[in-house]
Short mmCIF file of C-alpha atoms in Angstrom, two decimals:
data_model
loop_
_atom_site.label_atom_id
_atom_site.label_comp_id
_atom_site.label_asym_id
_atom_site.label_seq_id
_atom_site.Cartn_x
_atom_site.Cartn_y
_atom_site.Cartn_z
CA MET I 1 8.71 8.43 44.44
CA ALA I 2 10.99 6.49 41.98
CA ALA I 3 8.65 3.41 41.92
CA ILE I 4 5.70 5.88 41.29
CA LEU I 5 7.43 7.24 38.26
CA SER I 6 8.19 3.98 37.11
CA PHE I 7 4.78 2.71 37.31
CA ARG I 8 3.46 5.47 35.64
CA THR I 9 6.00 5.05 32.95
CA ARG I 10 5.11 1.58 32.27
CA ARG I 11 1.49 2.37 32.21
CA VAL I 12 1.99 5.11 29.61
CA PHE I 13 3.89 2.67 27.64
CA PHE I 14 1.37 -0.06 27.59
CA LEU I 15 -1.41 2.39 26.98
CA SER I 16 0.51 3.67 24.09
CA LEU I 17 1.29 0.31 22.62
CA THR I 18 -2.15 -0.76 22.94
CA LEU I 19 -3.56 2.21 21.17
CA PHE I 20 -0.91 1.55 18.37
CA LEU I 21 -1.98 -1.90 17.97
CA ILE I 22 -5.62 -0.96 17.60
CA LEU I 23 -4.96 1.72 15.10
CA GLY I 24 -2.94 -0.73 13.13
CA PHE I 25 -5.53 -3.37 13.08
CA PHE I 26 -8.47 -0.94 11.88
CA TYR I 27 -5.81 0.54 9.30
CA THR I 28 -5.27 -3.22 7.92
CA LEU I 29 -8.97 -3.78 7.93
CA LEU I 30 -9.99 -0.69 6.15
CA ASN I 31 -7.45 -1.52 3.48
CA ARG I 32 -8.89 -4.88 2.94
CA LEU I 33 -12.49 -3.74 2.59
CA PRO I 34 -13.64 -4.21 -1.06
CA THR I 35 -13.21 -1.10 -3.43
CA TYR I 36 -15.00 -0.72 -6.73
CA ASP I 37 -13.94 0.74 -10.12
CA LEU I 38 -16.33 3.69 -10.75
CA ASP I 39 -14.67 5.50 -13.47
CA ASP I 40 -16.43 8.07 -15.76
CA SER I 41 -18.24 6.34 -18.41
CA ARG I 42 -19.86 6.47 -21.72
CA THR I 43 -23.67 6.96 -21.71
CA HIS I 44 -25.84 4.56 -24.00
CA ASN I 45 -29.60 4.48 -24.12
CA ILE I 46 -30.42 0.87 -24.41
CA LEU I 47 -34.31 1.75 -24.17
CA SER I 48 -34.45 3.54 -27.43
CA ASN I 49 -34.06 2.30 -30.92
CA ASP I 50 -31.29 4.74 -31.65
CA ASN I 51 -28.10 2.63 -31.87
CA LYS I 52 -25.92 5.66 -31.48
CA VAL I 53 -23.77 5.78 -28.64
CA ASN I 54 -22.72 9.17 -27.36
CA TYR I 55 -19.85 9.46 -25.03
CA ILE I 56 -16.91 11.56 -24.13
CA PRO I 57 -13.54 9.57 -24.08
CA ILE I 58 -11.87 9.72 -20.79
CA GLU I 59 -8.57 8.10 -19.78
CA SER I 60 -9.47 5.15 -17.57
CA ALA I 61 -8.43 1.70 -16.76
CA LYS I 62 -12.02 0.53 -17.36
CA LYS I 63 -14.79 2.26 -19.20
CA TYR I 64 -18.42 1.75 -18.18
CA ILE I 65 -21.66 2.26 -20.64
CA ASP I 66 -24.18 3.94 -18.30
CA VAL I 67 -27.53 3.09 -19.33
CA GLU I 68 -31.02 4.30 -18.66
CA VAL I 69 -33.03 1.80 -16.92
CA LYS I 70 -36.08 3.66 -16.20
CA GLU I 71 -38.86 4.35 -18.71
CA ASN I 72 -40.49 7.16 -16.64
CA ILE I 73 -43.74 7.18 -18.65
CA LYS I 74 -46.34 9.98 -17.69
CA PHE I 75 -49.65 8.78 -16.91
CA ASP I 76 -53.17 10.38 -16.37
CA ILE I 77 -55.94 8.80 -14.27
CA ASN I 78 -59.37 8.59 -15.76
CA PRO I 79 -62.59 8.99 -13.84
CA GLY I 80 -63.76 5.58 -12.94
CA GLU I 81 -60.56 3.83 -13.72
CA LYS I 82 -59.77 0.79 -11.65
CA PHE I 83 -56.54 -0.64 -10.75
CA LEU I 84 -54.60 -4.05 -9.89
CA ALA I 85 -51.68 -4.20 -7.50
CA TYR I 86 -49.27 -7.05 -6.44
CA PHE I 87 -46.02 -7.48 -4.61
CA THR I 88 -42.97 -8.70 -6.50
CA HIS I 89 -40.46 -11.18 -4.97
CA SER I 90 -37.97 -13.66 -5.51
CA GLY I 91 -35.54 -14.04 -8.57
CA TYR I 92 -35.91 -12.59 -12.00
CA HIS I 93 -37.53 -15.76 -13.45
CA ASN I 94 -40.04 -15.86 -10.91
CA GLN I 95 -40.56 -12.26 -11.14
CA ARG I 96 -41.38 -12.88 -14.94
CA ILE I 97 -43.97 -15.58 -14.20
CA ALA I 98 -45.71 -13.29 -11.56
CA LEU I 99 -45.73 -10.43 -14.40
CA GLU I 100 -47.40 -12.96 -16.84
CA ASN I 101 -49.95 -13.76 -14.39
CA ALA I 102 -50.65 -9.96 -13.34
CA LEU I 103 -50.88 -9.01 -17.00
CA LEU I 104 -53.41 -11.73 -17.69
CA LEU I 105 -55.45 -11.01 -14.52
CA ALA I 106 -55.38 -7.16 -15.27
CA LYS I 107 -56.68 -7.91 -18.63
CA LEU I 108 -59.46 -10.27 -17.88
CA LEU I 109 -60.51 -7.67 -14.95
CA ASN I 110 -60.29 -4.69 -17.27
CA ARG I 111 -57.91 -3.04 -14.78
CA THR I 112 -54.83 -0.76 -15.11
CA LEU I 113 -51.88 -2.81 -13.78
CA LEU I 114 -49.68 -1.00 -11.25
CA LEU I 115 -46.21 -2.55 -12.07
CA GLN I 116 -43.24 -2.64 -9.73
CA PRO I 117 -39.64 -2.52 -11.20
CA VAL I 118 -37.64 -5.68 -11.58
CA LEU I 119 -35.60 -6.55 -8.43
CA LEU I 120 -32.08 -7.55 -9.58
CA GLY I 121 -29.84 -9.16 -6.88
CA PRO I 122 -30.23 -11.49 -3.95
CA PRO I 123 -33.78 -12.87 -4.15
CA VAL I 124 -36.26 -11.29 -1.93
CA PRO I 125 -37.86 -14.21 -0.34
CA TRP I 126 -41.63 -14.67 -0.37
CA ALA I 127 -43.42 -13.79 2.88
CA ARG I 128 -46.92 -13.13 4.09
CA PHE I 129 -48.62 -10.06 2.91
CA ASP I 130 -47.84 -7.67 5.54
CA LYS I 131 -44.32 -8.98 6.13
CA LEU I 132 -43.54 -8.91 2.47
CA TYR I 133 -44.75 -5.25 2.47
CA GLU I 134 -42.28 -4.45 5.03
CA ARG I 135 -39.33 -6.21 3.47
CA LEU I 136 -39.59 -4.68 0.22
CA PHE I 137 -38.50 -1.40 1.97
CA LEU I 138 -35.25 -3.07 2.77
CA ILE I 139 -34.31 -2.87 -1.13
CA SER I 140 -34.37 0.98 -1.21
CA LYS I 141 -31.16 2.84 -1.99
CA ASN I 142 -32.68 6.05 -0.65
CA GLY I 143 -30.16 7.79 1.54
CA LEU I 144 -27.08 5.95 0.07
CA GLU I 145 -26.59 8.02 -2.87
CA HIS I 146 -23.28 8.99 -1.86
CA CYS I 147 -21.90 5.51 -2.15
CA SER I 148 -21.66 5.70 -5.79
CA ASP I 149 -19.49 8.90 -5.40
CA ILE I 150 -16.73 7.18 -3.47
CA PRO I 151 -13.42 6.96 -5.50
CA LYS I 152 -12.06 3.56 -6.13
CA GLU I 153 -9.04 4.37 -4.03
CA TYR I 154 -11.13 4.80 -0.92
CA PRO I 155 -12.50 1.98 1.14
CA LEU I 156 -16.55 1.94 1.07
CA PRO I 157 -18.15 2.87 4.41
CA LEU I 158 -20.07 0.28 6.32
CA GLU I 159 -23.52 1.23 4.92
CA CYS I 160 -22.17 0.88 1.26
CA ILE I 161 -20.72 -2.54 1.55
CA ASN I 162 -23.82 -4.16 -0.26
CA TYR I 163 -24.54 -1.23 -2.35
CA TYR I 164 -23.51 -2.98 -5.75
CA THR I 165 -25.01 -6.23 -4.82
CA TYR I 166 -28.61 -5.30 -5.92
CA THR I 167 -30.43 -2.87 -8.17
CA THR I 168 -33.81 -2.15 -9.72
CA VAL I 169 -34.73 -1.62 -13.41
CA SER I 170 -38.03 -0.94 -15.35
CA TRP I 171 -39.39 -4.06 -17.09
CA GLY I 172 -39.09 -1.95 -20.14
CA PHE I 173 -35.37 -1.94 -19.98
CA LEU I 174 -35.29 -5.88 -20.36
CA ILE I 175 -38.40 -6.59 -22.62
CA ASN I 176 -40.18 -4.52 -25.21
CA MET I 177 -43.12 -3.23 -23.28
CA LYS I 178 -44.83 -1.27 -25.96
CA PRO I 179 -47.01 -3.78 -27.48
CA ILE I 180 -48.35 -4.80 -23.84
CA ARG I 181 -48.65 -1.15 -23.00
CA GLU I 182 -50.94 -0.72 -26.10
CA TRP I 183 -52.72 -3.84 -25.34
CA ASN I 184 -53.72 -2.98 -21.59
CA LYS I 185 -52.74 0.12 -19.63
CA ILE I 186 -49.86 -0.02 -17.25
CA ILE I 187 -48.72 2.45 -14.65
CA GLU I 188 -45.19 2.00 -13.29
CA ARG I 189 -44.70 2.52 -9.68
CA TRP I 190 -41.18 2.62 -8.18
CA ASP I 191 -42.66 3.01 -4.69
CA HIS I 192 -45.02 0.06 -3.38
CA SER I 193 -46.22 1.97 -0.33
CA PHE I 194 -49.86 2.62 0.37
CA GLU I 195 -48.96 6.25 0.56
CA TRP I 196 -47.86 6.28 -3.20
CA LEU I 197 -51.24 4.94 -4.03
CA GLU I 198 -53.03 7.44 -1.91
CA HIS I 199 -50.88 10.38 -3.36
CA ASN I 200 -50.87 9.29 -7.01
CA LEU I 201 -54.40 7.66 -7.48
CA ASN I 202 -56.29 10.18 -5.31
CA ILE I 203 -57.56 7.43 -3.09
CA ASN I 204 -58.24 6.56 0.52
CA LYS I 205 -56.26 3.38 1.76
CA ASP I 206 -59.16 2.36 4.01
CA LYS I 207 -62.00 3.00 1.73
CA ASP I 208 -60.79 2.43 -1.93
CA ILE I 209 -58.54 -0.49 -1.61
CA HIS I 210 -59.71 -4.31 -1.61
CA PHE I 211 -56.96 -6.53 -0.20
CA ILE I 212 -56.58 -10.16 -0.75
CA LYS I 213 -53.73 -11.07 1.41
CA ASP I 214 -52.02 -14.24 1.30
CA THR I 215 -50.71 -16.20 4.31
CA THR I 216 -49.18 -19.15 2.60
CA LEU I 217 -46.96 -19.41 -0.44
CA TRP I 218 -49.86 -21.16 -2.37
CA ASP I 219 -52.71 -19.39 -0.90
CA TYR I 220 -55.05 -18.55 -3.77
CA ARG I 221 -55.36 -19.35 -7.45
CA ILE I 222 -57.63 -17.44 -9.87
CA TYR I 223 -60.04 -19.40 -12.18
CA ASP I 224 -61.62 -18.11 -15.18
CA LYS I 225 -64.41 -20.92 -14.92
CA ASN I 226 -66.59 -21.44 -12.26
CA GLU I 227 -66.23 -25.34 -12.75
CA SER I 228 -62.62 -25.97 -13.18
CA LYS I 229 -61.24 -29.34 -14.40
CA VAL I 230 -58.01 -28.95 -12.64
CA LEU I 231 -59.44 -28.14 -9.17
CA LYS I 232 -59.34 -31.69 -7.67
CA PHE I 233 -55.44 -31.71 -8.24
CA ASP I 234 -54.95 -28.11 -6.97
CA LYS I 235 -52.19 -27.26 -4.36
CA TYR I 236 -53.72 -24.03 -3.55
CA LYS I 237 -55.43 -23.35 -0.45
CA ARG I 238 -58.05 -20.86 -1.78
CA LYS I 239 -60.16 -20.74 -5.00
CA LEU I 240 -60.90 -17.22 -6.29
CA ILE I 241 -63.55 -16.86 -9.30
CA LEU I 242 -62.82 -14.33 -11.84
CA ASP I 243 -66.51 -13.28 -11.88
CA ASP I 244 -66.47 -12.66 -8.23
CA LEU I 245 -63.25 -10.53 -8.69
CA LYS I 246 -65.12 -8.49 -11.37
CA ARG I 247 -67.75 -7.45 -8.92
CA ILE I 248 -65.32 -5.73 -6.67
CA GLU I 249 -66.18 -2.11 -6.86
CA LYS I 250 -63.27 -0.66 -5.10
CA LYS I 251 -60.63 1.26 -7.30
CA VAL I 252 -57.72 -0.66 -6.21
CA LEU I 253 -57.53 -4.55 -6.06
CA HIS I 254 -54.43 -5.45 -4.13
CA LEU I 255 -53.00 -8.96 -3.94
CA GLY I 256 -49.82 -10.41 -2.56
CA SER I 257 -48.02 -12.74 -4.37
CA LEU I 258 -48.87 -13.79 -8.09
CA PHE I 259 -45.99 -15.99 -8.57
CA GLY I 260 -46.72 -19.59 -9.92
CA SER I 261 -47.17 -21.05 -13.24
CA TYR I 262 -50.66 -20.71 -14.28
CA ARG I 263 -51.76 -19.16 -10.96
CA VAL I 264 -54.19 -17.34 -13.06
CA LEU I 265 -55.61 -20.29 -14.71
CA PRO I 266 -56.54 -19.75 -18.41
CA GLU I 267 -59.35 -22.48 -19.23
CA ASN I 268 -61.45 -20.22 -21.68
CA ASP I 269 -60.27 -19.76 -25.06
CA ASN I 270 -59.93 -15.98 -24.97
CA SER I 271 -57.81 -16.30 -21.75
CA LYS I 272 -55.41 -18.73 -23.59
CA GLU I 273 -55.15 -16.26 -26.59
CA TYR I 274 -54.35 -13.37 -24.12
CA LEU I 275 -51.74 -15.68 -22.40
CA LYS I 276 -50.18 -16.59 -25.80
CA PHE I 277 -49.92 -12.76 -26.70
CA ILE I 278 -48.33 -12.06 -23.20
CA ARG I 279 -45.68 -14.73 -23.72
CA LYS I 280 -44.87 -13.64 -27.13
CA ASN I 281 -43.93 -10.34 -25.89
CA ILE I 282 -42.36 -10.43 -22.54
CA ILE I 283 -39.22 -12.13 -23.74
CA PRO I 284 -35.71 -10.71 -23.03
CA TYR I 285 -35.15 -7.53 -25.46
CA ASN I 286 -33.11 -4.37 -25.63
CA ASN I 287 -30.40 -3.13 -28.10
CA ILE I 288 -27.26 -4.56 -26.43
CA LEU I 289 -28.81 -7.99 -25.76
CA LYS I 290 -30.12 -8.12 -29.41
CA GLU I 291 -26.74 -6.95 -31.06
CA THR I 292 -24.77 -9.09 -28.87
CA SER I 293 -27.00 -12.26 -29.46
CA ASP I 294 -27.07 -11.56 -33.26
CA ASN I 295 -23.29 -11.48 -33.48
CA ILE I 296 -22.76 -14.79 -31.67
CA VAL I 297 -25.62 -16.56 -33.43
CA GLU I 298 -23.95 -15.58 -36.68
CA LYS I 299 -20.66 -17.05 -35.58
CA LEU I 300 -22.51 -20.28 -34.78
CA GLY I 301 -23.65 -20.46 -38.27
CA GLY I 302 -27.01 -18.47 -38.23
CA GLU I 303 -30.23 -19.17 -36.56
CA LYS I 304 -31.57 -22.93 -36.73
CA ASN I 305 -27.91 -24.05 -37.78
CA PHE I 306 -26.98 -25.31 -34.20
CA ILE I 307 -28.31 -27.16 -31.27
CA GLY I 308 -28.77 -25.16 -28.13
CA LEU I 309 -28.27 -26.74 -24.85
CA HIS I 310 -29.09 -25.48 -21.06
CA ILE I 311 -27.04 -27.40 -18.50
CA ARG I 312 -27.68 -26.58 -14.84
CA VAL I 313 -25.32 -28.09 -12.38
CA SER I 314 -24.32 -25.73 -9.54
CA ASP I 315 -27.14 -25.79 -6.95
CA GLY I 316 -29.24 -28.05 -4.87
CA PHE I 317 -31.09 -30.71 -6.94
CA PHE I 318 -29.20 -30.05 -10.08
CA MET I 319 -25.78 -30.52 -8.30
CA LYS I 320 -26.92 -33.83 -7.00
CA SER I 321 -28.25 -34.91 -10.29
CA ALA I 322 -25.60 -33.12 -12.57
CA ARG I 323 -23.80 -36.21 -13.95
CA LYS I 324 -27.10 -38.10 -14.69
CA ASN I 325 -28.59 -35.02 -16.42
CA ILE I 326 -25.26 -34.45 -18.44
CA ASP I 327 -25.31 -37.87 -19.52
CA PHE I 328 -28.86 -37.85 -20.49
CA ILE I 329 -28.40 -34.69 -22.69
CA TYR I 330 -25.17 -36.00 -24.22
CA HIS I 331 -26.77 -39.24 -25.29
CA GLN I 332 -29.68 -37.55 -26.97
CA ILE I 333 -27.27 -35.84 -29.10
CA VAL I 334 -25.02 -38.76 -29.92
CA ASN I 335 -27.98 -40.95 -30.66
CA ASN I 336 -29.71 -38.64 -32.82
CA PHE I 337 -26.98 -36.77 -34.50
CA THR I 338 -24.13 -39.25 -35.11
CA ASN I 339 -23.31 -42.67 -36.33
CA PHE I 340 -20.95 -43.72 -33.80
CA THR I 341 -20.78 -47.30 -32.45
CA PRO I 342 -21.33 -47.91 -28.79
CA GLU I 343 -17.51 -48.75 -28.47
CA GLU I 344 -16.54 -45.44 -29.98
CA VAL I 345 -19.07 -43.64 -27.71
CA ASP I 346 -17.65 -45.36 -24.73
CA GLU I 347 -14.12 -44.21 -25.41
CA LEU I 348 -15.29 -40.74 -26.25
CA GLU I 349 -16.84 -40.19 -23.09
CA GLY I 350 -13.96 -41.50 -21.27
CA GLY I 351 -15.49 -44.83 -20.09
CA THR I 352 -17.54 -43.26 -17.39
CA HIS I 353 -21.17 -43.79 -18.59
CA ASP I 354 -22.04 -46.68 -16.00
CA GLN I 355 -20.89 -43.98 -13.02
CA ASP I 356 -22.53 -41.02 -14.98
CA VAL I 357 -26.02 -42.46 -14.75
CA LEU I 358 -25.97 -42.39 -11.04
CA GLU I 359 -26.84 -39.43 -8.72
CA ASP I 360 -23.83 -37.89 -6.72
CA GLU I 361 -24.37 -39.19 -3.19
CA SER I 362 -21.61 -36.88 -1.96
CA VAL I 363 -23.99 -34.00 -2.29
CA VAL I 364 -26.33 -33.36 0.55
CA LEU I 365 -29.36 -31.46 -0.42
CA GLY I 366 -29.75 -28.22 1.90
CA ASN I 367 -26.03 -28.36 3.04
CA ASP I 368 -24.62 -25.02 2.25
CA ASP I 369 -21.16 -26.46 2.45
CA ASN I 370 -21.55 -27.99 -0.90
CA SER I 371 -19.29 -26.28 -3.38
CA ARG I 372 -20.97 -24.14 -5.81
CA ASN I 373 -18.10 -24.82 -8.16
CA ILE I 374 -19.02 -28.35 -8.89
CA THR I 375 -16.51 -30.68 -10.63
CA SER I 376 -17.28 -34.36 -11.30
CA SER I 377 -15.60 -36.85 -8.89
CA ILE I 378 -15.17 -39.38 -11.82
CA THR I 379 -12.32 -38.92 -13.73
CA PRO I 380 -12.51 -39.89 -17.50
CA LYS I 381 -10.32 -43.01 -18.30
CA SER I 382 -8.96 -41.40 -21.26
CA ILE I 383 -8.73 -37.66 -22.27
CA LYS I 384 -7.77 -38.15 -25.80
CA SER I 385 -9.91 -37.83 -28.83
CA ILE I 386 -10.02 -41.06 -30.90
CA LYS I 387 -9.56 -41.35 -34.71
CA LEU I 388 -13.35 -42.53 -35.93
CA THR I 389 -13.53 -45.22 -38.41
CA THR I 390 -17.24 -45.10 -39.01
CA THR I 391 -18.36 -45.03 -42.66
CA THR I 392 -19.47 -41.89 -44.42
CA THR I 393 -23.16 -41.34 -44.07
CA THR I 394 -25.21 -40.15 -47.09
CA ILE I 395 -27.14 -36.76 -45.98
CA ASN I 396 -30.63 -37.40 -46.92
CA ASN I 397 -34.10 -37.29 -45.02
CA ASN I 398 -34.04 -40.87 -44.49
CA LYS I 399 -33.05 -42.37 -40.80
CA ASN I 400 -31.25 -45.41 -40.21
CA LYS I 401 -33.90 -47.78 -38.88
CA ASN I 402 -31.51 -49.32 -36.66
CA ASN I 403 -31.59 -47.28 -33.60
CA ASN I 404 -29.71 -47.32 -30.50
CA ASN I 405 -30.83 -45.51 -27.28
CA ASN I 406 -28.36 -45.93 -24.33
CA ASN I 407 -30.81 -44.53 -22.11
CA ASN I 408 -32.96 -47.60 -22.74
CA ASN I 409 -30.20 -50.06 -22.93
CA ASN I 410 -30.84 -50.95 -26.61
CA ASN I 411 -27.97 -52.52 -28.38
CA ASN I 412 -28.93 -51.63 -32.13
CA ASN I 413 -26.64 -49.56 -34.40
CA LYS I 414 -26.41 -45.69 -34.09
CA ARG I 415 -28.20 -43.45 -36.54
CA VAL I 416 -27.83 -40.06 -38.01
CA TYR I 417 -30.32 -37.48 -37.44
CA ILE I 418 -30.95 -34.75 -39.96
CA PRO I 419 -32.94 -31.69 -38.91
CA ASP I 420 -36.39 -31.32 -40.19
CA ILE I 421 -35.56 -27.86 -41.80
CA PRO I 422 -35.76 -27.44 -45.43
CA GLU I 423 -32.53 -25.43 -45.86
CA PHE I 424 -30.46 -27.60 -43.50
CA SER I 425 -29.89 -30.59 -45.75
CA ASN I 426 -28.17 -28.15 -48.18
CA LYS I 427 -25.99 -26.72 -45.55
CA ILE I 428 -25.01 -29.65 -43.38
CA ASN I 429 -21.81 -30.47 -45.53
CA GLY I 430 -20.63 -26.83 -45.63
CA PHE I 431 -22.18 -24.79 -42.92
CA SER I 432 -19.63 -25.88 -40.27
CA SER I 433 -16.70 -24.54 -42.47
CA LYS I 434 -17.63 -20.99 -41.71
CA VAL I 435 -17.80 -21.72 -38.09
CA ASN I 436 -14.39 -21.44 -36.14
CA CYS I 437 -14.52 -24.77 -34.46
CA LYS I 438 -12.05 -25.64 -31.72
CA LYS I 439 -11.16 -28.98 -33.12
CA GLN I 440 -10.68 -30.66 -36.40
CA LEU I 441 -13.83 -31.69 -38.10
CA HIS I 442 -14.74 -35.25 -38.15
CA SER I 443 -14.29 -36.48 -41.90
CA THR I 444 -16.40 -39.61 -41.66
CA ASP I 445 -19.56 -38.62 -39.65
CA GLN I 446 -20.98 -35.15 -40.77
CA GLY I 447 -23.36 -35.48 -37.81
CA ALA I 448 -20.68 -35.10 -35.32
CA ASN I 449 -19.91 -31.87 -36.80
CA THR I 450 -23.00 -30.53 -35.81
CA VAL I 451 -22.44 -26.99 -34.02
CA ILE I 452 -23.54 -27.17 -30.38
CA TYR I 453 -23.92 -24.22 -27.92
CA ILE I 454 -23.93 -24.89 -24.38
CA ALA I 455 -25.61 -22.16 -21.82
CA THR I 456 -24.38 -23.39 -18.48
CA ASP I 457 -23.71 -22.26 -14.96
CA ALA I 458 -20.97 -24.66 -14.54
CA LYS I 459 -17.42 -23.28 -13.51
CA ASP I 460 -14.86 -23.08 -16.54
CA PRO I 461 -16.82 -25.20 -18.81
CA ARG I 462 -14.22 -26.13 -21.29
CA ASN I 463 -11.99 -27.84 -18.37
CA ASN I 464 -14.82 -29.10 -16.22
CA PRO I 465 -14.91 -32.79 -15.89
CA LEU I 466 -18.64 -32.95 -15.93
CA LEU I 467 -18.59 -31.64 -19.59
CA PHE I 468 -15.47 -33.49 -20.97
CA LYS I 469 -17.59 -35.84 -23.02
CA PHE I 470 -19.05 -33.00 -25.03
CA PHE I 471 -15.88 -31.35 -25.79
CA ASN I 472 -14.04 -34.78 -26.55
CA THR I 473 -16.83 -35.91 -28.90
CA PHE I 474 -17.94 -32.79 -30.86
CA PRO I 475 -15.42 -30.53 -32.53
CA CYS I 476 -17.78 -27.69 -32.69
CA VAL I 477 -18.91 -27.07 -29.28
CA PHE I 478 -18.97 -23.50 -28.08
CA ILE I 479 -19.87 -21.68 -24.85
CA LEU I 480 -20.32 -18.16 -23.95
CA ASP I 481 -16.73 -17.64 -23.03
CA ASP I 482 -15.60 -18.33 -26.40
CA PHE I 483 -17.13 -14.77 -27.57
CA GLU I 484 -15.17 -12.51 -25.26
CA GLN I 485 -14.83 -9.86 -27.81
CA ASP I 486 -18.55 -9.81 -28.56
CA LEU I 487 -19.10 -9.44 -24.84
CA ILE I 488 -17.21 -6.24 -24.13
CA ASP I 489 -19.96 -3.80 -24.27
CA LEU I 490 -22.40 -5.95 -22.36
CA LYS I 491 -20.04 -6.42 -19.83
CA SER I 492 -19.57 -2.61 -19.44
CA VAL I 493 -23.14 -1.81 -18.85
CA ARG I 494 -24.16 -0.33 -15.62
CA ASN I 495 -27.15 1.36 -13.96
CA ILE I 496 -26.97 5.16 -14.79
CA HIS I 497 -28.68 6.03 -11.57
CA ASP I 498 -26.88 3.85 -8.89
CA LYS I 499 -23.80 2.88 -11.08
CA THR I 500 -24.44 -0.81 -10.39
CA PRO I 501 -23.12 -3.01 -13.07
CA LEU I 502 -25.47 -5.14 -14.88
CA ALA I 503 -23.49 -7.81 -16.69
CA SER I 504 -24.14 -10.57 -14.23
CA TYR I 505 -28.00 -9.96 -14.73
CA LEU I 506 -27.76 -9.65 -18.46
CA ILE I 507 -25.63 -12.60 -19.27
CA PRO I 508 -28.11 -15.32 -18.32
CA MET I 509 -30.79 -13.71 -20.63
CA LEU I 510 -28.02 -13.52 -23.31
CA ASP I 511 -27.42 -17.24 -22.90
CA SER I 512 -31.12 -18.08 -23.13
CA ILE I 513 -31.48 -16.00 -26.16
CA ILE I 514 -28.67 -17.75 -28.01
CA SER I 515 -29.47 -21.15 -26.92
CA ALA I 516 -33.04 -20.89 -28.02
CA LYS I 517 -32.12 -19.79 -31.66
CA GLY I 518 -30.96 -23.26 -32.65
CA PHE I 519 -32.90 -25.62 -34.81
CA SER I 520 -33.13 -27.87 -31.61
CA PHE I 521 -33.01 -27.23 -28.02
CA ILE I 522 -32.54 -29.65 -25.23
CA GLY I 523 -32.54 -28.38 -21.49
CA THR I 524 -31.83 -29.77 -18.18
CA PRO I 525 -34.81 -31.88 -16.67
CA LYS I 526 -36.80 -30.40 -14.06
CA SER I 527 -35.24 -26.86 -14.70
CA THR I 528 -37.96 -24.00 -15.01
CA PHE I 529 -35.34 -22.06 -16.76
CA SER I 530 -34.87 -24.76 -19.37
CA ASN I 531 -38.55 -25.15 -19.54
CA TYR I 532 -39.13 -21.57 -20.16
CA ILE I 533 -36.49 -21.55 -23.21
CA ASP I 534 -37.97 -24.86 -24.52
CA LYS I 535 -41.69 -24.00 -24.35
CA THR I 536 -41.49 -20.11 -24.95
CA LEU I 537 -38.36 -18.92 -26.27
CA HIS I 538 -37.46 -21.62 -28.85
CA PRO I 539 -40.97 -21.78 -30.36
CA ILE I 540 -41.01 -17.83 -30.57
CA TYR I 541 -37.55 -17.56 -32.29
CA THR I 542 -37.84 -20.48 -34.57
CA GLY I 543 -41.51 -19.56 -35.70
CA LYS I 544 -43.54 -22.24 -34.08
CA ASP I 545 -46.78 -21.94 -32.15
CA LEU I 546 -46.89 -21.54 -28.43
CA ILE I 547 -48.75 -24.35 -26.76
CA ILE I 548 -50.45 -23.43 -23.72
CA ASN I 549 -50.58 -26.68 -21.63
CA ILE I 550 -52.54 -26.40 -18.42
CA THR I 551 -51.24 -28.98 -15.96
CA PRO I 552 -52.45 -29.27 -12.33
#
C-alpha cells in the first residue's frame, strides 16, 4: 500500500513540475513577443491643402499624427462608359511604373481607369493572372481590426504579429492626383474582386469582361503603331496592337500586370505627350513631404545650390558592386568640382582607390546570408583630413583645359567645374557660409566646398567605411540623419485606419525629392530608382524638359 502511495506521490509531483515548466515557458515566450506603442494621436489631413493641425494634447511617451490616406471620391457610371482594370504587385517603384502604363493606356483607349490602392510593405511578387488574383486577397486586414486596439503593455496575438508590416493607401495620398483625374476619369477600387466589379459597375463577369491574362512576367506589350521600330529587339512574348484593343466592345478590359518601363510603348507623338504629362504629375507630393523637403533643401543652401547623390549599396547586385559604384560617383565629383592633385585625392580617399575599383568577391548574389548592413572590407590607410596646398582657383565660367579623369586613367591636371547656372557663380564664394557644414571649409579650393546631399540605404552613413572618402574630402556633405528635428512630424505619421506607421515608406520619397533638387544629380549605375530621379524628378524640379527615350 505504501509503495502505491509513494508511486502516486511521485507521479503527481512530476506532473505538477512538468505543468509548471510548460506554463513558465509560455509566459516567457509571450512576454518576448513584440509590442507596439499605439498611443492616442494628433490628427492631420495630409490630403488637403489646409496646413492646420487639429489635435488634442495627450500625455504620452510618443505622439502619432494620424493621417487620412483614402480619397473616398464618389463616382457615377455613365451609359456606354468603358473601363480598364489591371492588377498591382511588387514594390512601390514598380507599382508607380505600372500606374504610368495604366494611365497612358486608359487615355489612349478612352476608358475609365479602375485604380487599386498602393501596397506598402513586403512586395507582393508577380504571379500568373489567376494566381495573382488569389494572392492579392492575402493583403487584406479585414477581420483584424482588433489588432490596432491592443494596448502596448499587452503582447500581440498570433494573427496580429505581422499587422504593422504592411498597409494600403490611395495614390492621392502620395501624389497630387487632381490634374490626372481632370485629364482622364479614374475610379478608385479598394477591392480587386470580380464581385466588386459586378456590384459597382452593374456588369456580369462572364458577359461584360474581356480578360487578357498574362502567363509570364514579360507576356505582352501594347504598341500604338502597327509597325513598331523596336519589335525586333523586344523581350515580350505577345504583341498587342492599340487599334485591336480599341475594337473590344465589352465594358471592362481586364489585364494582369502592367509593370515594365514602356510596356505601353509610346511611338506616336500624341502618346509621347501624354506620357510626359503623366510623368510630370505622378511625382511624390503631400503636405508633409513638401514641408519637410522644403525645410531641408533650404538648409542645404536652397534649390540648385548643391549636388544630389543616390548611393544604393545594401542588396544583391548593388552590394557586390558597392565599392566600385561609390568610387565612380566620388571621382565624378572630384574631377569636375575640385582642383585637387592626384596625390591629394589618393590621400583623401584613404589610399584605397585600386581596391575600390574592384567588385566585392565576398558577396555571392542570391545568398541570403549577405549582411544587409554592408560595410567595406577595405580599411582606409589614413582617416585624417589633410591640409590642402592647392592654389586658389578664380571663379569664372572657364574650365581648366588640363583635365584628369581617374576612371579613364588619364594623368592630366585636375579642374574646377562651375555649374552652368546663371546665379550660381555669384553664390559660390558665399553660399556655403549659410550652410552649417560639418567640417571646416577649404580655404584654397572653393569647388571642394560644394554642398553635397547623399541619399543612401547604407547603414550609419557617416561612420560607414564605404562612404569614408566623401566625408573626408568634402566639408559640406549631408545625409538625412543630419536633419532629425525636421523629421519629427514625418516620423510620427501613421495610417488613421489601421494605425500603421508610414515613416519607413515616406523617407525614401523624401530622399528622392531632396536629392533631385540640386543643380546636379548623380545616381548609382543600373539603379532604376536613380534613373527615376535622374530622368524624371531632377528635370521636373530644375525646370528642364522631360525626354522620352524609348529603348528596346
